[in-house]
Amino acid sequence: MKIKRSVYIFLLAFVIMLVVVSGCLFKQTVDYKWENRELILQNDSLRGVVIELTRKLDTTKTAATGIILKTAN
């Protein structure tokens, strides 16, 4: 069974369209990251602060629990 030439042309056009669309989306992503670089860095810094504060809170709770247990015995 022979596939018509128009099917090949359609497939080629479809692949080209996918490449163009993905390129445009990639460019938008790069532009967004470049424009919002400062906000992204602030967000990363805030995440780091939250992680550090959570660690300190956990160690404080652990230490407080240890002191309570020692005084109870």
PDB file of N, CA and C in Angstrom:
ATOM      1  N   MET A   1       0.837  -1.169   0.000  1.00  0.00           N
ATOM      2  CA  MET A   1       0.000   0.000   0.000  1.00  0.00           C
ATOM      3  C   MET A   1       0.891   1.244   0.000  1.00  0.00           C
ATOM      4  N   LYS A   2       0.696   2.070  -0.962  1.00  0.00           N
ATOM      5  CA  LYS A   2       1.497   3.280  -1.082  1.00  0.00           C
ATOM      6  C   LYS A   2       0.858   4.417  -0.290  1.00  0.00           C
ATOM      7  N   ILE A   3       1.711   5.121   0.400  1.00  0.00           N
ATOM      8  CA  ILE A   3       1.232   6.299   1.122  1.00  0.00           C
ATOM      9  C   ILE A   3       1.388   7.489   0.190  1.00  0.00           C
ATOM     10  N   LYS A   4       0.359   8.276   0.124  1.00  0.00           N
ATOM     11  CA  LYS A   4       0.382   9.403  -0.805  1.00  0.00           C
ATOM     12  C   LYS A   4       1.390  10.453  -0.367  1.00  0.00           C
ATOM     13  N   ARG A   5       1.816  11.206  -1.341  1.00  0.00           N
ATOM     14  CA  ARG A   5       2.808  12.248  -1.115  1.00  0.00           C
ATOM     15  C   ARG A   5       2.288  13.308  -0.140  1.00  0.00           C
ATOM     16  N   SER A   6       1.008  13.572  -0.163  1.00  0.00           N
ATOM     17  CA  SER A   6       0.443  14.599   0.713  1.00  0.00           C
ATOM     18  C   SER A   6       0.576  14.212   2.188  1.00  0.00           C
ATOM     19  N   VAL A   7       0.563  12.907   2.478  1.00  0.00           N
ATOM     20  CA  VAL A   7       0.735  12.461   3.859  1.00  0.00           C
ATOM     21  C   VAL A   7       2.150  12.782   4.332  1.00  0.00           C
ATOM     22  N   TYR A   8       3.132  12.552   3.486  1.00  0.00           N
ATOM     23  CA  TYR A   8       4.510  12.884   3.841  1.00  0.00           C
ATOM     24  C   TYR A   8       4.677  14.388   4.057  1.00  0.00           C
ATOM     25  N   ILE A   9       4.068  15.170   3.202  1.00  0.00           N
ATOM     26  CA  ILE A   9       4.143  16.625   3.340  1.00  0.00           C
ATOM     27  C   ILE A   9       3.489  17.055   4.655  1.00  0.00           C
ATOM     28  N   PHE A  10       2.346  16.448   4.975  1.00  0.00           N
ATOM     29  CA  PHE A  10       1.668  16.765   6.231  1.00  0.00           C
ATOM     30  C   PHE A  10       2.546  16.412   7.431  1.00  0.00           C
ATOM     31  N   LEU A  11       3.155  15.233   7.404  1.00  0.00           N
ATOM     32  CA  LEU A  11       4.024  14.826   8.513  1.00  0.00           C
ATOM     33  C   LEU A  11       5.225  15.758   8.657  1.00  0.00           C
ATOM     34  N   LEU A  12       5.817  16.143   7.546  1.00  0.00           N
ATOM     35  CA  LEU A  12       6.948  17.064   7.579  1.00  0.00           C
ATOM     36  C   LEU A  12       6.520  18.417   8.146  1.00  0.00           C
ATOM     37  N   ALA A  13       5.370  18.913   7.700  1.00  0.00           N
ATOM     38  CA  ALA A  13       4.867  20.192   8.209  1.00  0.00           C
ATOM     39  C   ALA A  13       4.566  20.102   9.705  1.00  0.00           C
ATOM     40  N   PHE A  14       4.033  18.972  10.138  1.00  0.00           N
ATOM     41  CA  PHE A  14       3.716  18.781  11.551  1.00  0.00           C
ATOM     42  C   PHE A  14       4.981  18.793  12.404  1.00  0.00           C
ATOM     43  N   VAL A  15       6.011  18.104  11.944  1.00  0.00           N
ATOM     44  CA  VAL A  15       7.281  18.073  12.677  1.00  0.00           C
ATOM     45  C   VAL A  15       7.899  19.466  12.724  1.00  0.00           C
ATOM     46  N   ILE A  16       7.879  20.175  11.613  1.00  0.00           N
ATOM     47  CA  ILE A  16       8.424  21.536  11.579  1.00  0.00           C
ATOM     48  C   ILE A  16       7.653  22.434  12.541  1.00  0.00           C
ATOM     49  N   MET A  17       6.331  22.284  12.568  1.00  0.00           N
ATOM     50  CA  MET A  17       5.507  23.080  13.470  1.00  0.00           C
ATOM     51  C   MET A  17       5.863  22.785  14.932  1.00  0.00           C
ATOM     52  N   LEU A  18       6.064  21.515  15.263  1.00  0.00           N
ATOM     53  CA  LEU A  18       6.442  21.156  16.630  1.00  0.00           C
ATOM     54  C   LEU A  18       7.783  21.769  17.020  1.00  0.00           C
ATOM     55  N   VAL A  19       8.730  21.753  16.104  1.00  0.00           N
ATOM     56  CA  VAL A  19      10.048  22.328  16.382  1.00  0.00           C
ATOM     57  C   VAL A  19       9.933  23.834  16.614  1.00  0.00           C
ATOM     58  N   VAL A  20       9.156  24.511  15.789  1.00  0.00           N
ATOM     59  CA  VAL A  20       8.993  25.963  15.925  1.00  0.00           C
ATOM     60  C   VAL A  20       8.298  26.311  17.241  1.00  0.00           C
ATOM     61  N   VAL A  21       7.234  25.592  17.570  1.00  0.00           N
ATOM     62  CA  VAL A  21       6.495  25.866  18.807  1.00  0.00           C
ATOM     63  C   VAL A  21       7.370  25.605  20.029  1.00  0.00           C
ATOM     64  N   SER A  22       8.107  24.499  20.028  1.00  0.00           N
ATOM     65  CA  SER A  22       8.967  24.211  21.182  1.00  0.00           C
ATOM     66  C   SER A  22      10.074  25.255  21.303  1.00  0.00           C
ATOM     67  N   GLY A  23      10.586  25.735  20.180  1.00  0.00           N
ATOM     68  CA  GLY A  23      11.594  26.795  20.219  1.00  0.00           C
ATOM     69  C   GLY A  23      11.043  28.082  20.805  1.00  0.00           C
ATOM     70  N   CYS A  24       9.818  28.421  20.429  1.00  0.00           N
ATOM     71  CA  CYS A  24       9.182  29.629  20.975  1.00  0.00           C
ATOM     72  C   CYS A  24       8.949  29.495  22.474  1.00  0.00           C
ATOM     73  N   LEU A  25       8.480  28.337  22.903  1.00  0.00           N
ATOM     74  CA  LEU A  25       8.250  28.117  24.334  1.00  0.00           C
ATOM     75  C   LEU A  25       9.559  28.171  25.118  1.00  0.00           C
ATOM     76  N   PHE A  26      10.619  27.620  24.545  1.00  0.00           N
ATOM     77  CA  PHE A  26      11.923  27.670  25.203  1.00  0.00           C
ATOM     78  C   PHE A  26      12.395  29.111  25.337  1.00  0.00           C
ATOM     79  N   LYS A  27      12.211  29.903  24.270  1.00  0.00           N
ATOM     80  CA  LYS A  27      12.620  31.308  24.311  1.00  0.00           C
ATOM     81  C   LYS A  27      11.826  32.067  25.363  1.00  0.00           C
ATOM     82  N   GLN A  28      10.528  31.801  25.473  1.00  0.00           N
ATOM     83  CA  GLN A  28       9.716  32.457  26.498  1.00  0.00           C
ATOM     84  C   GLN A  28      10.205  32.101  27.897  1.00  0.00           C
ATOM     85  N   THR A  29      10.576  30.850  28.088  1.00  0.00           N
ATOM     86  CA  THR A  29      11.073  30.412  29.395  1.00  0.00           C
ATOM     87  C   THR A  29      12.369  31.129  29.741  1.00  0.00           C
ATOM     88  N   VAL A  30      13.271  31.224  28.783  1.00  0.00           N
ATOM     89  CA  VAL A  30      14.549  31.901  29.014  1.00  0.00           C
ATOM     90  C   VAL A  30      14.309  33.380  29.299  1.00  0.00           C
ATOM     91  N   ASP A  31      13.432  34.018  28.521  1.00  0.00           N
ATOM     92  CA  ASP A  31      13.127  35.431  28.740  1.00  0.00           C
ATOM     93  C   ASP A  31      12.505  35.655  30.114  1.00  0.00           C
ATOM     94  N   TYR A  32      11.591  34.778  30.510  1.00  0.00           N
ATOM     95  CA  TYR A  32      10.949  34.898  31.820  1.00  0.00           C
ATOM     96  C   TYR A  32      11.980  34.789  32.935  1.00  0.00           C
ATOM     97  N   LYS A  33      12.864  33.812  32.817  1.00  0.00           N
ATOM     98  CA  LYS A  33      13.885  33.631  33.852  1.00  0.00           C
ATOM     99  C   LYS A  33      14.821  34.833  33.906  1.00  0.00           C
ATOM    100  N   TRP A  34      15.139  35.408  32.760  1.00  0.00           N
ATOM    101  CA  TRP A  34      16.043  36.549  32.735  1.00  0.00           C
ATOM    102  C   TRP A  34      15.374  37.777  33.349  1.00  0.00           C
ATOM    103  N   GLU A  35      14.099  38.011  32.999  1.00  0.00           N
ATOM    104  CA  GLU A  35      13.387  39.179  33.510  1.00  0.00           C
ATOM    105  C   GLU A  35      13.122  39.069  35.008  1.00  0.00           C
ATOM    106  N   ASN A  36      12.893  37.882  35.494  1.00  0.00           N
ATOM    107  CA  ASN A  36      12.530  37.683  36.896  1.00  0.00           C
ATOM    108  C   ASN A  36      13.659  37.064  37.709  1.00  0.00           C
ATOM    109  N   ARG A  37      14.880  37.261  37.246  1.00  0.00           N
ATOM    110  CA  ARG A  37      16.039  36.665  37.898  1.00  0.00           C
ATOM    111  C   ARG A  37      16.145  37.092  39.366  1.00  0.00           C
ATOM    112  N   GLU A  38      15.919  38.371  39.629  1.00  0.00           N
ATOM    113  CA  GLU A  38      16.043  38.874  40.995  1.00  0.00           C
ATOM    114  C   GLU A  38      14.993  38.242  41.911  1.00  0.00           C
ATOM    115  N   LEU A  39      13.763  38.137  41.427  1.00  0.00           N
ATOM    116  CA  LEU A  39      12.708  37.516  42.233  1.00  0.00           C
ATOM    117  C   LEU A  39      12.983  36.037  42.475  1.00  0.00           C
ATOM    118  N   ILE A  40      13.503  35.367  41.463  1.00  0.00           N
ATOM    119  CA  ILE A  40      13.823  33.942  41.612  1.00  0.00           C
ATOM    120  C   ILE A  40      14.925  33.761  42.653  1.00  0.00           C
ATOM    121  N   LEU A  41      15.935  34.633  42.627  1.00  0.00           N
ATOM    122  CA  LEU A  41      17.014  34.547  43.614  1.00  0.00           C
ATOM    123  C   LEU A  41      16.499  34.838  45.020  1.00  0.00           C
ATOM    124  N   GLN A  42      15.589  35.818  45.139  1.00  0.00           N
ATOM    125  CA  GLN A  42      14.998  36.107  46.451  1.00  0.00           C
ATOM    126  C   GLN A  42      14.214  34.910  46.965  1.00  0.00           C
ATOM    127  N   ASN A  43      13.473  34.278  46.074  1.00  0.00           N
ATOM    128  CA  ASN A  43      12.685  33.111  46.461  1.00  0.00           C
ATOM    129  C   ASN A  43      13.599  31.982  46.940  1.00  0.00           C
ATOM    130  N   ASP A  44      14.695  31.757  46.218  1.00  0.00           N
ATOM    131  CA  ASP A  44      15.648  30.723  46.631  1.00  0.00           C
ATOM    132  C   ASP A  44      16.253  31.050  47.994  1.00  0.00           C
ATOM    133  N   SER A  45      16.565  32.337  48.215  1.00  0.00           N
ATOM    134  CA  SER A  45      17.125  32.741  49.505  1.00  0.00           C
ATOM    135  C   SER A  45      16.117  32.527  50.624  1.00  0.00           C
ATOM    136  N   LEU A  46      14.861  32.879  50.365  1.00  0.00           N
ATOM    137  CA  LEU A  46      13.824  32.687  51.383  1.00  0.00           C
ATOM    138  C   LEU A  46      13.621  31.209  51.696  1.00  0.00           C
ATOM    139  N   ARG A  47      13.698  30.375  50.683  1.00  0.00           N
ATOM    140  CA  ARG A  47      13.590  28.930  50.923  1.00  0.00           C
ATOM    141  C   ARG A  47      14.727  28.451  51.815  1.00  0.00           C
ATOM    142  N   GLY A  48      15.925  28.967  51.550  1.00  0.00           N
ATOM    143  CA  GLY A  48      17.071  28.597  52.380  1.00  0.00           C
ATOM    144  C   GLY A  48      16.886  29.035  53.823  1.00  0.00           C
ATOM    145  N   VAL A  49      16.339  30.238  54.018  1.00  0.00           N
ATOM    146  CA  VAL A  49      16.090  30.736  55.372  1.00  0.00           C
ATOM    147  C   VAL A  49      15.050  29.870  56.066  1.00  0.00           C
ATOM    148  N   VAL A  50      13.989  29.520  55.359  1.00  0.00           N
ATOM    149  CA  VAL A  50      12.940  28.675  55.942  1.00  0.00           C
ATOM    150  C   VAL A  50      13.507  27.319  56.343  1.00  0.00           C
ATOM    151  N   ILE A  51      14.337  26.745  55.499  1.00  0.00           N
ATOM    152  CA  ILE A  51      14.946  25.446  55.812  1.00  0.00           C
ATOM    153  C   ILE A  51      15.827  25.564  57.054  1.00  0.00           C
ATOM    154  N   GLU A  52      16.627  26.628  57.116  1.00  0.00           N
ATOM    155  CA  GLU A  52      17.515  26.814  58.270  1.00  0.00           C
ATOM    156  C   GLU A  52      16.716  27.039  59.550  1.00  0.00           C
ATOM    157  N   LEU A  53      15.666  27.849  59.481  1.00  0.00           N
ATOM    158  CA  LEU A  53      14.839  28.087  60.671  1.00  0.00           C
ATOM    159  C   LEU A  53      14.122  26.816  61.114  1.00  0.00           C
ATOM    160  N   THR A  54      13.690  26.017  60.153  1.00  0.00           N
ATOM    161  CA  THR A  54      13.035  24.753  60.494  1.00  0.00           C
ATOM    162  C   THR A  54      14.011  23.824  61.202  1.00  0.00           C
ATOM    163  N   ARG A  55      15.243  23.779  60.742  1.00  0.00           N
ATOM    164  CA  ARG A  55      16.262  22.948  61.401  1.00  0.00           C
ATOM    165  C   ARG A  55      16.505  23.418  62.832  1.00  0.00           C
ATOM    166  N   LYS A  56      16.623  24.744  63.000  1.00  0.00           N
ATOM    167  CA  LYS A  56      16.857  25.275  64.348  1.00  0.00           C
ATOM    168  C   LYS A  56      15.666  24.996  65.253  1.00  0.00           C
ATOM    169  N   LEU A  57      14.472  25.112  64.720  1.00  0.00           N
ATOM    170  CA  LEU A  57      13.275  24.830  65.506  1.00  0.00           C
ATOM    171  C   LEU A  57      13.241  23.367  65.922  1.00  0.00           C
ATOM    172  N   ASP A  58      13.591  22.481  64.993  1.00  0.00           N
ATOM    173  CA  ASP A  58      13.619  21.048  65.318  1.00  0.00           C
ATOM    174  C   ASP A  58      14.647  20.740  66.402  1.00  0.00           C
ATOM    175  N   THR A  59      15.834  21.332  66.294  1.00  0.00           N
ATOM    176  CA  THR A  59      16.865  21.068  67.303  1.00  0.00           C
ATOM    177  C   THR A  59      16.468  21.668  68.647  1.00  0.00           C
ATOM    178  N   THR A  60      15.793  22.822  68.618  1.00  0.00           N
ATOM    179  CA  THR A  60      15.330  23.438  69.868  1.00  0.00           C
ATOM    180  C   THR A  60      14.271  22.570  70.529  1.00  0.00           C
ATOM    181  N   LYS A  61      13.338  22.063  69.726  1.00  0.00           N
ATOM    182  CA  LYS A  61      12.301  21.180  70.277  1.00  0.00           C
ATOM    183  C   LYS A  61      12.920  19.906  70.838  1.00  0.00           C
ATOM    184  N   THR A  62      13.892  19.363  70.135  1.00  0.00           N
ATOM    185  CA  THR A  62      14.556  18.140  70.594  1.00  0.00           C
ATOM    186  C   THR A  62      15.291  18.397  71.904  1.00  0.00           C
ATOM    187  N   ALA A  63      15.986  19.534  71.981  1.00  0.00           N
ATOM    188  CA  ALA A  63      16.719  19.871  73.204  1.00  0.00           C
ATOM    189  C   ALA A  63      15.747  20.111  74.356  1.00  0.00           C
ATOM    190  N   ALA A  64      14.655  20.806  74.079  1.00  0.00           N
ATOM    191  CA  ALA A  64      13.667  21.076  75.130  1.00  0.00           C
ATOM    192  C   ALA A  64      13.024  19.781  75.609  1.00  0.00           C
ATOM    193  N   THR A  65      12.749  18.874  74.705  1.00  0.00           N
ATOM    194  CA  THR A  65      12.169  17.588  75.082  1.00  0.00           C
ATOM    195  C   THR A  65      13.148  16.801  75.943  1.00  0.00           C
ATOM    196  N   GLY A  66      14.425  16.863  75.605  1.00  0.00           N
ATOM    197  CA  GLY A  66      15.446  16.166  76.386  1.00  0.00           C
ATOM    198  C   GLY A  66      15.553  16.723  77.791  1.00  0.00           C
ATOM    199  N   ILE A  67      15.469  18.045  77.922  1.00  0.00           N
ATOM    200  CA  ILE A  67      15.549  18.680  79.243  1.00  0.00           C
ATOM    201  C   ILE A  67      14.330  18.299  80.079  1.00  0.00           C
ATOM    202  N   ILE A  68      13.158  18.307  79.461  1.00  0.00           N
ATOM    203  CA  ILE A  68      11.930  17.946  80.180  1.00  0.00           C
ATOM    204  C   ILE A  68      12.001  16.500  80.651  1.00  0.00           C
ATOM    205  N   LEU A  69      12.492  15.621  79.802  1.00  0.00           N
ATOM    206  CA  LEU A  69      12.589  14.216  80.184  1.00  0.00           C
ATOM    207  C   LEU A  69      13.596  14.009  81.313  1.00  0.00           C
ATOM    208  N   LYS A  70      14.712  14.755  81.281  1.00  0.00           N
ATOM    209  CA  LYS A  70      15.727  14.616  82.328  1.00  0.00           C
ATOM    210  C   LYS A  70      15.199  15.121  83.669  1.00  0.00           C
ATOM    211  N   THR A  71      14.466  16.226  83.646  1.00  0.00           N
ATOM    212  CA  THR A  71      13.942  16.769  84.901  1.00  0.00           C
ATOM    213  C   THR A  71      12.805  15.921  85.445  1.00  0.00           C
ATOM    214  N   ALA A  72      12.097  15.210  84.563  1.00  0.00           N
ATOM    215  CA  ALA A  72      10.991  14.359  85.012  1.00  0.00           C
ATOM    216  C   ALA A  72      11.513  13.118  85.717  1.00  0.00           C
ATOM    217  N   ASN A  73      12.685  12.657  85.313  1.00  0.00           N
ATOM    218  CA  ASN A  73      13.243  11.443  85.933  1.00  0.00           C
ATOM    219  C   ASN A  73      13.880  11.838  87.197  1.00  0.00           C
TER     220      ASN A  73
END
